[in-house]
Coordinates of C-alpha atoms and ligand atoms in Angstrom, one line a residue:
M6 CA 51.1 142.8 -138.6
K7 CA 51.5 139.4 -137.0
M8 CA 55.0 138.0 -137.6
H9 CA 56.8 134.6 -137.7
I10 CA 59.7 135.1 -135.4
V11 CA 62.4 132.4 -135.4
M12 CA 64.9 132.4 -132.5
A13 CA 68.3 130.8 -132.3
T14 CA 69.8 130.3 -128.9
A15 CA 72.1 128.0 -126.9
E16 CA 69.8 127.9 -123.9
A17 CA 66.1 127.9 -123.2
I18 CA 64.0 126.6 -120.3
P19 CA 62.8 123.9 -119.9
F20 CA 65.5 122.3 -122.1
A21 CA 68.8 123.6 -121.1
K22 CA 69.8 126.3 -118.6
T23 CA 73.0 127.8 -117.1
G24 CA 71.7 131.3 -116.5
G25 CA 69.3 134.1 -117.3
L26 CA 69.6 133.5 -121.1
A27 CA 67.5 130.3 -120.7
D28 CA 64.8 132.1 -118.8
V29 CA 64.5 134.8 -121.5
C30 CA 64.5 132.4 -124.4
G31 CA 62.1 130.0 -122.9
T32 CA 59.6 132.7 -122.0
L33 CA 59.7 135.5 -124.6
P34 CA 58.5 133.2 -127.4
L35 CA 55.5 132.2 -125.3
M36 CA 54.7 135.8 -124.6
L37 CA 55.0 136.7 -128.3
A38 CA 52.7 133.8 -129.2
E39 CA 50.2 135.2 -126.7
Q40 CA 50.2 138.4 -128.7
G41 CA 49.3 136.4 -131.8
H42 CA 52.7 136.0 -133.4
K43 CA 54.0 132.6 -134.5
C44 CA 57.3 131.6 -132.9
S45 CA 59.8 128.9 -133.6
L46 CA 63.0 128.3 -131.6
F47 CA 66.2 126.5 -132.5
L48 CA 68.4 124.9 -129.8
P49 CA 71.2 122.3 -129.9
A50 CA 69.9 118.8 -129.1
Y51 CA 72.0 118.5 -125.9
R52 CA 71.7 115.3 -123.9
R53 CA 69.8 117.1 -121.2
A54 CA 67.5 118.7 -123.7
L55 CA 66.6 115.3 -125.2
S56 CA 65.9 113.9 -121.8
S57 CA 63.8 116.9 -120.6
H58 CA 60.8 116.5 -122.8
A59 CA 58.8 113.4 -123.6
Q60 CA 57.4 114.1 -127.1
I61 CA 60.3 114.8 -129.4
I62 CA 59.7 113.8 -133.0
D63 CA 62.0 113.5 -136.0
T64 CA 61.1 116.0 -138.8
H65 CA 63.0 113.7 -141.2
I66 CA 64.9 116.8 -142.3
S67 CA 68.6 115.9 -142.3
F68 CA 71.6 117.2 -144.2
V69 CA 75.3 117.4 -144.1
V70 CA 77.5 120.4 -143.2
E71 CA 81.1 120.5 -144.4
I72 CA 83.1 121.7 -141.5
A73 CA 86.7 121.3 -140.2
G74 CA 87.5 119.0 -143.1
K75 CA 84.6 116.7 -142.1
S76 CA 81.1 115.9 -143.4
M77 CA 79.0 116.3 -140.3
A78 CA 75.3 115.1 -140.5
A79 CA 72.6 117.2 -138.9
R80 CA 69.1 115.8 -138.0
I81 CA 66.3 118.3 -137.1
L82 CA 64.1 117.1 -134.2
K83 CA 61.0 118.8 -133.1
T84 CA 58.8 119.4 -130.1
S85 CA 56.7 122.2 -128.8
I86 CA 55.8 124.3 -125.8
G87 CA 52.8 126.5 -125.0
P88 CA 49.1 126.3 -125.9
A89 CA 47.8 123.9 -128.5
E90 CA 46.2 126.7 -130.6
N91 CA 49.5 128.5 -131.1
P92 CA 52.4 126.4 -129.9
V93 CA 56.0 127.5 -130.0
D94 CA 57.8 125.1 -132.2
I95 CA 61.1 123.9 -130.8
Y96 CA 63.6 122.6 -133.3
L97 CA 66.6 120.7 -131.9
V98 CA 69.7 120.4 -134.0
D99 CA 71.0 116.9 -133.4
Q100 CA 74.6 115.8 -133.9
P101 CA 75.7 113.6 -131.0
L102 CA 79.4 114.2 -131.5
Y103 CA 78.9 117.8 -130.7
F104 CA 75.9 117.9 -128.3
D105 CA 75.6 114.5 -126.5
R106 CA 77.7 115.6 -123.6
D107 CA 77.3 116.0 -119.8
H108 CA 77.4 119.8 -120.0
L109 CA 76.5 122.7 -122.3
Y110 CA 79.8 124.5 -122.7
G111 CA 82.5 122.7 -120.7
D112 CA 83.5 120.5 -117.8
Q113 CA 85.8 120.6 -114.8
H114 CA 88.8 121.0 -117.2
G115 CA 87.3 124.2 -118.7
D116 CA 85.5 125.1 -121.9
Y117 CA 85.1 122.3 -124.5
R118 CA 87.9 122.8 -127.0
D119 CA 85.6 122.6 -130.0
N120 CA 83.1 125.2 -128.9
C121 CA 83.8 127.4 -131.9
E122 CA 83.2 124.4 -134.2
R123 CA 80.1 123.3 -132.3
F124 CA 78.3 126.6 -132.5
C125 CA 79.5 127.4 -136.1
F126 CA 77.9 124.0 -136.9
F127 CA 74.7 124.9 -135.0
S128 CA 74.4 128.3 -136.7
R129 CA 74.9 126.9 -140.1
C130 CA 72.3 124.2 -139.4
V131 CA 69.7 126.8 -138.3
V132 CA 70.1 128.8 -141.6
E133 CA 69.8 125.6 -143.6
A134 CA 66.9 124.1 -141.6
I135 CA 64.8 127.3 -142.0
E136 CA 65.2 126.8 -145.7
R137 CA 64.4 123.1 -145.8
L138 CA 61.5 123.4 -143.3
K139 CA 60.1 126.2 -145.6
I140 CA 59.4 128.4 -142.6
Q141 CA 57.7 131.7 -143.6
I142 CA 60.1 133.8 -141.6
D143 CA 59.8 137.5 -140.9
I144 CA 62.4 137.8 -138.1
I145 CA 65.5 135.8 -137.2
H146 CA 66.3 136.7 -133.6
C147 CA 69.7 135.5 -132.5
H148 CA 70.9 135.4 -128.9
D149 CA 74.5 135.8 -127.7
W150 CA 77.7 134.7 -129.4
Q151 CA 76.6 131.1 -130.0
A152 CA 74.1 132.3 -132.6
A153 CA 75.9 135.4 -133.7
L154 CA 77.0 134.1 -137.0
I155 CA 73.5 133.9 -138.3
P156 CA 73.0 137.7 -139.0
A157 CA 76.1 137.4 -141.2
Y158 CA 74.7 134.3 -143.0
H159 CA 71.5 136.3 -143.5
K160 CA 73.1 139.5 -144.7
T161 CA 75.6 137.9 -147.0
N162 CA 72.9 135.5 -148.4
F163 CA 75.0 132.5 -147.5
G164 CA 74.2 129.6 -149.7
N165 CA 71.4 131.5 -151.6
L166 CA 68.7 131.5 -149.1
A167 CA 65.1 131.6 -150.3
W168 CA 64.2 133.5 -147.1
Y169 CA 67.0 136.0 -147.5
S170 CA 64.9 139.0 -148.7
Q171 CA 61.8 138.4 -146.6
A172 CA 63.5 138.4 -143.1
A173 CA 65.3 140.9 -140.9
S174 CA 67.8 139.9 -138.2
V175 CA 67.9 141.0 -134.6
M176 CA 70.9 140.3 -132.3
T177 CA 70.4 140.3 -128.6
I178 CA 73.4 140.7 -126.3
H179 CA 72.7 139.1 -122.9
N180 CA 76.3 139.6 -121.6
L181 CA 78.9 141.5 -123.7
A182 CA 81.8 139.9 -121.8
Y183 CA 81.1 136.5 -123.5
Q184 CA 82.1 137.1 -127.1
G185 CA 83.1 133.8 -128.6
R186 CA 86.6 134.9 -129.5
Y187 CA 88.8 132.3 -131.3
W188 CA 92.0 132.3 -133.3
S189 CA 91.8 133.5 -136.9
H190 CA 92.2 130.0 -138.4
D191 CA 88.7 129.2 -137.1
M192 CA 87.4 131.6 -139.7
S193 CA 87.3 128.6 -142.0
L194 CA 84.7 126.9 -139.7
T195 CA 82.2 129.6 -140.5
G196 CA 82.2 128.8 -144.2
L197 CA 82.2 132.6 -144.9
D198 CA 84.6 134.2 -147.3
W199 CA 87.8 135.6 -145.8
T200 CA 87.0 139.1 -147.1
Y201 CA 84.7 139.4 -144.1
F202 CA 87.6 138.9 -141.8
N203 CA 88.4 142.6 -141.4
W204 CA 88.2 144.9 -138.4
Q205 CA 84.8 146.3 -139.3
Q206 CA 83.1 142.9 -139.5
M207 CA 84.5 139.7 -138.0
E208 CA 88.1 140.4 -137.0
F209 CA 89.0 141.6 -133.5
Y210 CA 92.7 142.2 -132.8
G211 CA 93.7 139.4 -135.2
D212 CA 91.2 136.9 -133.8
L213 CA 87.8 135.8 -135.0
N214 CA 85.0 137.4 -132.8
L215 CA 81.6 135.8 -133.2
L216 CA 79.6 138.4 -131.1
K217 CA 81.3 141.2 -133.0
T218 CA 80.1 139.5 -136.2
G219 CA 76.5 139.5 -135.0
I220 CA 76.7 143.2 -133.9
S221 CA 78.2 144.2 -137.3
F222 CA 75.7 142.4 -139.5
A223 CA 72.4 142.5 -137.6
D224 CA 69.6 144.8 -138.8
Y225 CA 68.9 145.7 -135.2
I226 CA 70.6 145.1 -131.9
T227 CA 69.0 144.8 -128.4
T228 CA 70.4 144.3 -125.0
V229 CA 68.7 143.5 -121.8
S230 CA 68.3 146.9 -120.1
P231 CA 68.5 150.6 -121.2
S232 CA 71.3 151.4 -118.8
Y233 CA 73.4 148.4 -120.0
A234 CA 72.7 149.5 -123.6
H235 CA 74.3 152.9 -122.7
E236 CA 77.1 151.4 -120.6
I237 CA 78.4 149.0 -123.3
Q238 CA 78.9 151.9 -125.6
Q239 CA 81.5 153.3 -123.2
P240 CA 85.0 152.0 -122.8
M241 CA 84.6 151.0 -119.2
H242 CA 81.9 148.3 -119.9
G243 CA 82.4 148.0 -123.7
C244 CA 84.8 144.9 -123.4
G245 CA 86.6 146.2 -126.4
L246 CA 83.5 146.4 -128.6
D247 CA 82.3 149.8 -127.5
G248 CA 83.5 151.4 -130.7
T249 CA 81.7 148.7 -132.8
L250 CA 78.6 149.4 -130.9
R251 CA 78.8 153.2 -131.1
A252 CA 79.1 152.9 -134.8
R253 CA 75.7 151.2 -134.8
A254 CA 74.2 153.4 -132.0
D255 CA 71.2 154.3 -134.1
R256 CA 70.0 150.7 -134.1
I257 CA 70.6 149.6 -130.4
S258 CA 68.0 149.6 -127.6
G259 CA 67.7 148.1 -124.1
I260 CA 64.7 146.0 -123.1
V261 CA 64.5 144.8 -119.5
N262 CA 63.8 141.1 -119.2
G263 CA 60.4 140.2 -117.8
V264 CA 59.5 137.8 -115.0
D265 CA 57.4 134.7 -115.6
Y266 CA 55.0 135.2 -112.8
G267 CA 53.5 131.7 -113.6
V268 CA 56.7 130.4 -112.1
W269 CA 58.0 133.1 -109.8
D270 CA 55.1 134.3 -107.6
P271 CA 54.9 133.5 -103.9
S272 CA 51.1 133.2 -104.0
H273 CA 51.3 129.9 -106.0
D274 CA 55.0 128.9 -105.9
Q275 CA 55.0 125.1 -105.5
H276 CA 58.4 125.1 -103.8
L277 CA 57.5 127.2 -100.8
P278 CA 56.6 125.8 -97.3
A279 CA 53.9 128.7 -97.1
N280 CA 52.4 130.7 -99.9
F281 CA 51.7 134.4 -99.5
S282 CA 50.7 137.6 -101.3
I283 CA 50.6 141.3 -100.6
D284 CA 47.8 140.7 -98.1
N285 CA 49.6 138.3 -95.8
W286 CA 53.2 138.6 -96.6
K287 CA 54.4 139.1 -93.0
Q288 CA 53.0 135.8 -91.8
G289 CA 54.0 134.0 -95.1
K290 CA 57.6 135.2 -95.1
A291 CA 57.9 134.5 -91.4
A292 CA 56.9 130.9 -92.0
C293 CA 59.3 130.6 -94.9
K294 CA 62.1 132.1 -92.8
R295 CA 61.5 129.6 -89.9
A296 CA 61.6 126.7 -92.4
M297 CA 64.8 128.0 -94.0
Q298 CA 66.5 128.4 -90.6
M299 CA 65.5 124.8 -89.8
E300 CA 66.7 123.6 -93.2
M301 CA 70.1 125.4 -93.0
G302 CA 70.7 124.8 -89.3
L303 CA 70.6 128.5 -88.4
P304 CA 69.2 129.5 -85.0
P305 CA 65.5 130.3 -85.1
S306 CA 64.9 134.0 -84.9
E307 CA 62.1 136.1 -86.3
T308 CA 63.8 139.4 -85.9
T309 CA 67.3 138.7 -87.2
P310 CA 67.4 139.9 -90.8
M311 CA 68.0 137.1 -93.3
I312 CA 70.1 138.1 -96.4
G313 CA 69.9 135.9 -99.5
L314 CA 72.4 135.6 -102.3
I315 CA 72.0 133.4 -105.3
G316 CA 74.2 133.3 -108.4
R317 CA 77.0 132.0 -110.5
L318 CA 80.3 132.1 -108.5
A319 CA 81.9 134.4 -111.0
E320 CA 83.7 137.8 -110.5
Q321 CA 80.9 139.5 -112.4
K322 CA 78.5 138.8 -109.5
G323 CA 80.5 140.7 -106.9
W324 CA 81.8 137.8 -104.9
D325 CA 85.2 139.5 -104.7
L326 CA 83.4 142.1 -102.5
V327 CA 81.1 139.6 -100.7
K328 CA 84.1 137.6 -99.5
P329 CA 85.9 140.4 -97.6
L330 CA 82.6 141.9 -96.4
L331 CA 81.7 138.6 -94.7
E332 CA 85.3 137.9 -93.5
L333 CA 85.5 141.3 -91.9
Y334 CA 82.0 142.0 -90.7
V335 CA 80.1 138.8 -90.2
D336 CA 80.6 139.2 -86.5
A337 CA 79.5 142.8 -86.5
F338 CA 76.3 142.5 -88.5
D339 CA 73.5 141.0 -86.7
A340 CA 72.2 139.0 -89.7
Q341 CA 71.9 135.6 -91.1
W342 CA 73.3 134.9 -94.6
V343 CA 71.9 132.3 -96.9
I344 CA 74.0 131.7 -100.0
L345 CA 73.4 129.5 -103.0
G346 CA 75.9 129.4 -105.9
N347 CA 78.1 127.3 -108.0
G348 CA 81.2 128.1 -110.1
E349 CA 84.7 129.2 -109.4
A350 CA 86.5 127.2 -106.8
R351 CA 88.3 130.3 -105.2
F352 CA 84.9 131.7 -104.2
A353 CA 83.4 128.3 -103.2
H354 CA 86.3 127.6 -100.8
S355 CA 86.1 130.9 -99.0
L356 CA 82.3 130.8 -98.7
A357 CA 82.5 127.2 -97.3
E358 CA 85.2 128.4 -94.8
L359 CA 82.9 131.2 -93.6
A360 CA 80.1 128.8 -93.1
R361 CA 82.4 126.6 -91.0
R362 CA 83.5 129.6 -88.9
R363 CA 80.1 131.0 -88.2
P364 CA 77.5 128.2 -88.8
D365 CA 75.1 130.3 -86.7
R366 CA 75.3 133.2 -89.2
V367 CA 76.3 131.8 -92.6
A368 CA 74.7 129.0 -94.5
V369 CA 76.2 128.0 -97.9
R370 CA 75.0 125.6 -100.6
L371 CA 77.4 125.1 -103.4
E372 CA 75.1 123.6 -106.1
F373 CA 72.5 124.6 -108.7
S374 CA 69.1 124.1 -107.2
D375 CA 66.0 125.8 -108.6
P376 CA 63.7 124.8 -105.7
L377 CA 66.2 126.1 -103.2
A378 CA 66.5 129.4 -105.1
H379 CA 62.7 129.8 -104.8
R380 CA 62.8 129.1 -101.1
I381 CA 65.6 131.5 -100.5
E382 CA 63.8 134.3 -102.4
A383 CA 60.8 133.7 -100.1
A384 CA 62.5 133.4 -96.8
S385 CA 65.0 136.3 -97.0
D386 CA 64.2 139.8 -95.8
M387 CA 66.7 141.3 -98.2
F388 CA 68.6 140.1 -101.3
L389 CA 72.2 141.1 -102.0
M390 CA 73.3 141.6 -105.5
P391 CA 76.6 143.6 -105.6
S392 CA 77.4 142.8 -109.2
R393 CA 80.4 144.5 -110.7
Y394 CA 78.3 144.8 -113.8
E395 CA 74.8 143.5 -114.5
P396 CA 73.2 143.4 -118.0
C397 CA 69.7 143.0 -116.5
G398 CA 69.6 140.6 -113.6
L399 CA 66.6 138.5 -112.7
N400 CA 67.0 137.7 -109.1
Q401 CA 66.3 141.3 -108.0
L402 CA 63.1 141.1 -110.0
Y403 CA 62.1 137.9 -108.3
S404 CA 63.0 139.4 -105.0
L405 CA 60.7 142.3 -105.5
R406 CA 57.7 140.0 -106.0
Y407 CA 58.7 137.9 -103.0
G408 CA 58.7 140.9 -100.6
T409 CA 62.5 140.6 -100.4
V410 CA 64.2 144.0 -100.5
P411 CA 67.0 144.2 -103.1
V412 CA 70.4 145.6 -102.0
V413 CA 72.4 146.2 -105.2
H414 CA 75.3 147.9 -106.9
A415 CA 73.9 150.7 -109.1
T416 CA 74.9 149.2 -112.5
G417 CA 73.1 148.2 -115.7
G418 CA 69.7 146.6 -115.2
L419 CA 70.0 147.1 -111.5
I420 CA 69.8 150.8 -112.0
D421 CA 66.6 150.4 -114.2
T422 CA 64.8 148.2 -111.7
V423 CA 65.8 149.1 -108.2
Q424 CA 64.9 152.6 -107.0
P425 CA 67.0 153.2 -103.9
F426 CA 65.6 154.5 -100.6
S427 CA 67.2 157.5 -99.0
P428 CA 66.4 158.8 -95.5
S429 CA 66.6 162.4 -96.9
G430 CA 63.7 161.8 -99.2
H431 CA 65.8 162.1 -102.4
N432 CA 68.0 159.2 -103.5
H433 CA 71.1 159.4 -105.7
S434 CA 69.1 158.9 -108.9
G435 CA 67.3 162.1 -108.0
D436 CA 64.0 160.3 -107.6
F437 CA 61.6 160.7 -104.7
N438 CA 61.2 157.9 -102.3
G439 CA 57.7 157.5 -103.7
Q440 CA 58.8 154.6 -105.9
A441 CA 61.7 153.3 -103.6
N442 CA 61.9 149.5 -103.5
G443 CA 65.5 148.8 -102.3
F444 CA 68.9 150.1 -101.5
S445 CA 71.9 150.7 -103.8
F446 CA 75.5 151.9 -103.8
L447 CA 77.3 153.7 -106.5
Q448 CA 81.0 153.0 -106.1
Y449 CA 82.1 149.4 -106.5
D450 CA 84.2 149.1 -103.4
L451 CA 84.0 147.3 -100.0
E452 CA 83.3 150.5 -98.0
S453 CA 80.3 151.5 -100.2
L454 CA 78.9 148.0 -100.0
K455 CA 79.3 147.8 -96.3
E456 CA 77.6 151.2 -95.8
C457 CA 74.7 150.1 -98.0
V458 CA 74.2 146.8 -96.2
S459 CA 74.4 148.5 -92.8
Q460 CA 71.8 151.0 -93.9
A461 CA 69.5 148.2 -95.1
I462 CA 70.0 146.3 -91.8
D463 CA 69.4 149.5 -89.7
T464 CA 66.2 150.3 -91.7
Y465 CA 64.9 146.8 -91.3
S466 CA 65.6 146.8 -87.5
R467 CA 64.6 150.3 -86.6
E468 CA 62.1 151.6 -89.1
P469 CA 59.6 148.9 -89.7
Q470 CA 57.1 151.3 -91.4
V471 CA 59.7 152.3 -94.0
W472 CA 60.5 148.6 -94.5
D473 CA 56.8 147.8 -95.0
T474 CA 56.6 150.5 -97.6
L475 CA 59.6 149.2 -99.5
V476 CA 58.2 145.7 -99.5
T477 CA 54.8 146.9 -100.6
H478 CA 56.3 149.0 -103.5
G479 CA 58.3 146.0 -104.7
M480 CA 55.5 143.4 -104.4
T481 CA 53.0 145.6 -106.4
Q482 CA 55.4 146.6 -109.2
D483 CA 54.7 144.8 -112.5
W484 CA 57.8 143.3 -114.1
S485 CA 55.9 140.8 -116.2
W486 CA 56.8 140.0 -119.8
T487 CA 53.9 142.0 -121.2
N488 CA 55.7 145.3 -121.5
S489 CA 59.0 143.6 -122.6
A490 CA 57.3 141.6 -125.3
L491 CA 55.7 144.8 -126.7
A492 CA 59.1 146.4 -126.7
Y493 CA 60.5 143.4 -128.7
E494 CA 57.7 143.7 -131.2
T495 CA 58.8 147.3 -131.7
A496 CA 62.4 146.2 -132.2
Y497 CA 61.3 143.6 -134.8
R498 CA 59.4 146.3 -136.7
R499 CA 62.4 148.6 -136.6
A500 CA 64.6 145.8 -137.8
R501 CA 62.3 145.2 -140.8
E502 CA 62.4 149.0 -141.6
L503 CA 66.2 149.1 -141.4
A504 CA 66.6 145.9 -143.4
V505 CA 65.2 147.5 -146.5
T506 CA 67.0 150.8 -146.1
K507 CA 70.4 150.9 -147.7
E508 CA 73.3 151.0 -145.3
Ligands
ADP27 P1 73.1 135.4 -115.2 O1 72.3 135.1 -116.4 O2 74.2 136.5 -115.4 O3 73.7 134.2 -114.5 P2 70.6 136.4 -114.1 O4 70.3 137.1 -112.8 O5 70.2 137.1 -115.3 O6 72.2 136.1 -114.1 O7 69.9 135.0 -114.1 C1 70.4 134.0 -113.2 C2 69.3 132.9 -113.2 O8 69.9 131.6 -112.8 C3 68.2 133.2 -112.2 O9 67.1 132.5 -112.6 C4 68.8 132.5 -110.9 O10 67.8 132.2 -109.9 C5 69.4 131.3 -111.5 N1 70.6 130.7 -110.7 C6 71.8 131.2 -110.7 N2 72.6 130.4 -109.9 C7 71.8 129.5 -109.4 C8 72.0 128.3 -108.5 N3 73.2 128.1 -108.0 N4 70.9 127.6 -108.2 C9 69.7 127.9 -108.7 N5 69.4 128.9 -109.6 C10 70.5 129.7 -109.9

């Protein structure tokens, strides 16, 4: 059965991006449309979303939401992406007071103080707009805390929705650590009855918790890798919601994000100084590495391993281990480090300091640059991702296709996508090296990270044949969206079955 899937999200490429959520929400609907489904996507009309696309039209659907003692007008704008035969309709929820700002969630002073109000407003508008646009909806697919009220509006039939009985809801958790937790008084912003403010639905230790709301009300729940789906049901990675998740364990699954090889493939990547494929990767990567050394002012060297790192400068990404690793061992490792990241000042300062101390070994760019991210993926010999936890991770998947061997902490999606090499023939996952495509370490500590990086550098320098095999495995593995989109279809079907069974 072909379905009409409506997504609600705070980010989607090419309109607004701060992380992997945008990659997923911009690509998954296109892949589902390719399978013959109809997809629509709701997004706040941020300033940058409005300036990113030329053909935005007014649907002439507008209405007022009573929120925080005010009457706030919403206007629904529309554009589309994808093929003309079956485009993905993009609906932008416009209210300049909430969304016409420089950033998505906050500025140098921290999160915007009205984030709860902004995303309550957004969620209420999505529910209302589906009604007014008369969308024939089968699935409402909500992403992360910003859209997590919608399953509650659906399940409680908020405002007598015409689409209430025909749709099922799916909640996807991209990162459980971001929950949208606000003080209890913000419950009034949701418009929902206070009876739902209890520990089994919306309340969390006296506060309002939007993600918990989505988890509690959704017909089906997904997260972005099977290992993370398991981990978040344990206290260590459950961020206080492991009990809520365990109570719904029969309706949770993990689906690894796919890669858009239209954008991330070294054979046609527009950002690279040289394109390459499995047939000529050695020459291609050597040319990209030379260009990167020039660009970053690193000494030219073909044989010195280049280690890439790209990501938000947040503790989640393992910078608290990278910092001492480099401070203590940058002189000892014969390697060049190319680092791209923006975020917390404490990490930015120490990285900049390292680059000043060893400009011949460490190059740091503290910015968000998509073209540079592509060039680093192509130029590096290995890619370091020592995340403390990682729901899925995209950069290791890009690395695999770019012949760049991932070196990772064995957690979440990194467990599901990186098969570690072991000289003994068996790795710590118990797999044979037959599928090995990288290196990983089990314990999240400096010693384990150092050992793993040393092993990768040694293998690169002393065992070129093993290295070639790891590169070949990675480059030929298929992490495209095809399988992930099929898995989402299965989740949607399951949601529809569960929606009609009595809880
Ligand atoms: P997360 O969503 O937790 O930040 P992911 O690995 O899932 O991590 O996705 C991160 C995405 O953002 C990738 O596409 C990555 O290349 C990109 N990215 C992160 N930081 C930067 C940066 N400073 N410049 C360019 N791209 C970045």
